[in-house]
Amino acid sequence: MQKKPRVLELSKTLTAGGFHTGPDYILFDNGTEAWALSRKCTHLGCTINYHEKDDLLECPCHQSRFSTKGLVLQGPAEKTLVRYKVEKLKDGGGYIVTI
Amino acid sequence: MKVIWSKFLEIKWGNYSLLALYISVLSGVVVAWQYDPATPFYSVSTIDLLIPFGEYFRSLHFYSSQFFFLFCICHVIATFEQAQQYSRKQWIMLTATLPVTLLILFTGYILRGDSTGFSAGMIAEAILLDLPLIGQPINNLLFSITDNGMKRIYVNHIVGFCLLWGWLAWSHVKKYRVSFNNHIALTISILLFSVFVAAPFEPDHLGVTYISGPWFLVGLQELLRYFSPMVAGVIVPSTLLIAIALLQKRNRYYRCLLIFIGCWLFIYAILTLIGFLR
Ligand code: FES
């Protein structure tokens, strides 16, 4: 069954290069563009984390790795992470993420 | 070695299993009074932190269930010779209680809703959905976490799988009655063990790089790293269950089956060890 999209509002504004981890998404903002990735690993669905030091996302179940753009860097996952639509509000008003 | 073996055979593992089962069911009722499948993580945190003796009863439920499973395995090994008198149907039904028991343990593990429990649930769902045609309906019946949260798992944990277990085991267990009075030492040991050892509960830590499933699935988690969900999650475990279900001395492939099971368990133990060392 197709799930009804959820619209989430984030009132804080990230600094350039910042990120925000929600329960099921991670939001990135590089200053010019903001995007969000699903935290559901494309291998078998575990919840992935962003590792700031290495600037990549890693799944704790079988250590698949993804770039901050969601591309697979290391298997066993084969598919890129799902990307969510993000709207950056004007004047530091925050973000709207549609999941 | 012979002495240890004969001592092992003397222990009434069947009685121990039933006793652990009684404690598991009774403590499970107490935990269920406070558990809400709509908010699993919050619920379990509340049980541990706020409900008087909540943490104790959750631990008692967790460990008595683990003991039940371990005692069942010992019981099967210790009574294997006597069990040869069972018909093929009886043997298949009784050995099928082992995977059903594992399912009950596993769903209990998922119901915690913590980081490892939730991930384990997602993996189980992904494995089932990898099965062509029947995967989706089986997932709808057993797990369906993505669509229904913990609702179905909860019902299956407390009712569905227990009924299935009862149906499979009833003709066997109905003959036995075990009283707490005759096993005071074991009863007290289980009750006390849970005072000192808390049931696991792992909140989501953002920097975590490795989480492992329940001990009996660590080998499978390792296998999923190298093989497709269909091979690692369905075919490999099924071969063991089928081999156990056919393992009767009257089967002319008895020796082959025994060797196969031995090799399977040996490799699985190595995989489990690798998983634990990560
Ligand atoms: S579930 Fe993420 S790597 Fe396997």
Short mmCIF file of C-alpha atoms and ligand atoms in Angstrom, two decimals, chain A residues 40-48 58-66 74-77, chain B residues 119 123 221 224-225, ligand 1:
data_model
loop_
_atom_site.label_atom_id
_atom_site.label_comp_id
_atom_site.label_asym_id
_atom_site.label_seq_id
_atom_site.Cartn_x
_atom_site.Cartn_y
_atom_site.Cartn_z
CA LYS A 40 16.30 3.06 5.77
CA CYS A 41 19.19 1.00 4.43
CA THR A 42 18.52 -0.30 0.93
CA HIS A 43 20.03 -3.68 1.80
CA LEU A 44 17.55 -4.97 4.37
CA GLY A 45 16.09 -1.90 6.01
CA CYS A 46 18.16 -1.22 9.14
CA THR A 47 18.45 2.38 10.28
CA ILE A 48 21.64 4.03 9.02
CA GLU A 58 26.87 3.67 7.41
CA CYS A 59 24.46 0.91 8.26
CA PRO A 60 25.16 -0.77 11.60
CA CYS A 61 23.75 -4.15 10.51
CA HIS A 62 26.12 -5.15 7.68
CA GLN A 63 28.16 -1.97 7.29
CA SER A 64 26.93 -0.82 3.90
CA ARG A 65 28.21 2.67 3.25
CA PHE A 66 26.65 5.55 1.36
CA GLN A 74 30.33 -0.17 -0.08
CA GLY A 75 27.94 -3.17 -0.15
CA PRO A 76 26.14 -5.39 0.54
CA ALA A 77 23.56 -2.68 -0.32
CA SER B 119 16.30 -3.30 12.75
CA ILE B 123 15.42 -7.44 8.25
CA GLN B 221 23.02 -11.80 10.25
CA LEU B 224 23.18 -12.03 5.06
CA ARG B 225 26.34 -10.06 4.48
S1 FES C 1 20.63 -3.79 6.36
FE1 FES C 1 22.05 -2.25 5.95
S2 FES C 1 23.77 -3.29 5.30
FE2 FES C 1 22.34 -4.86 5.65
#
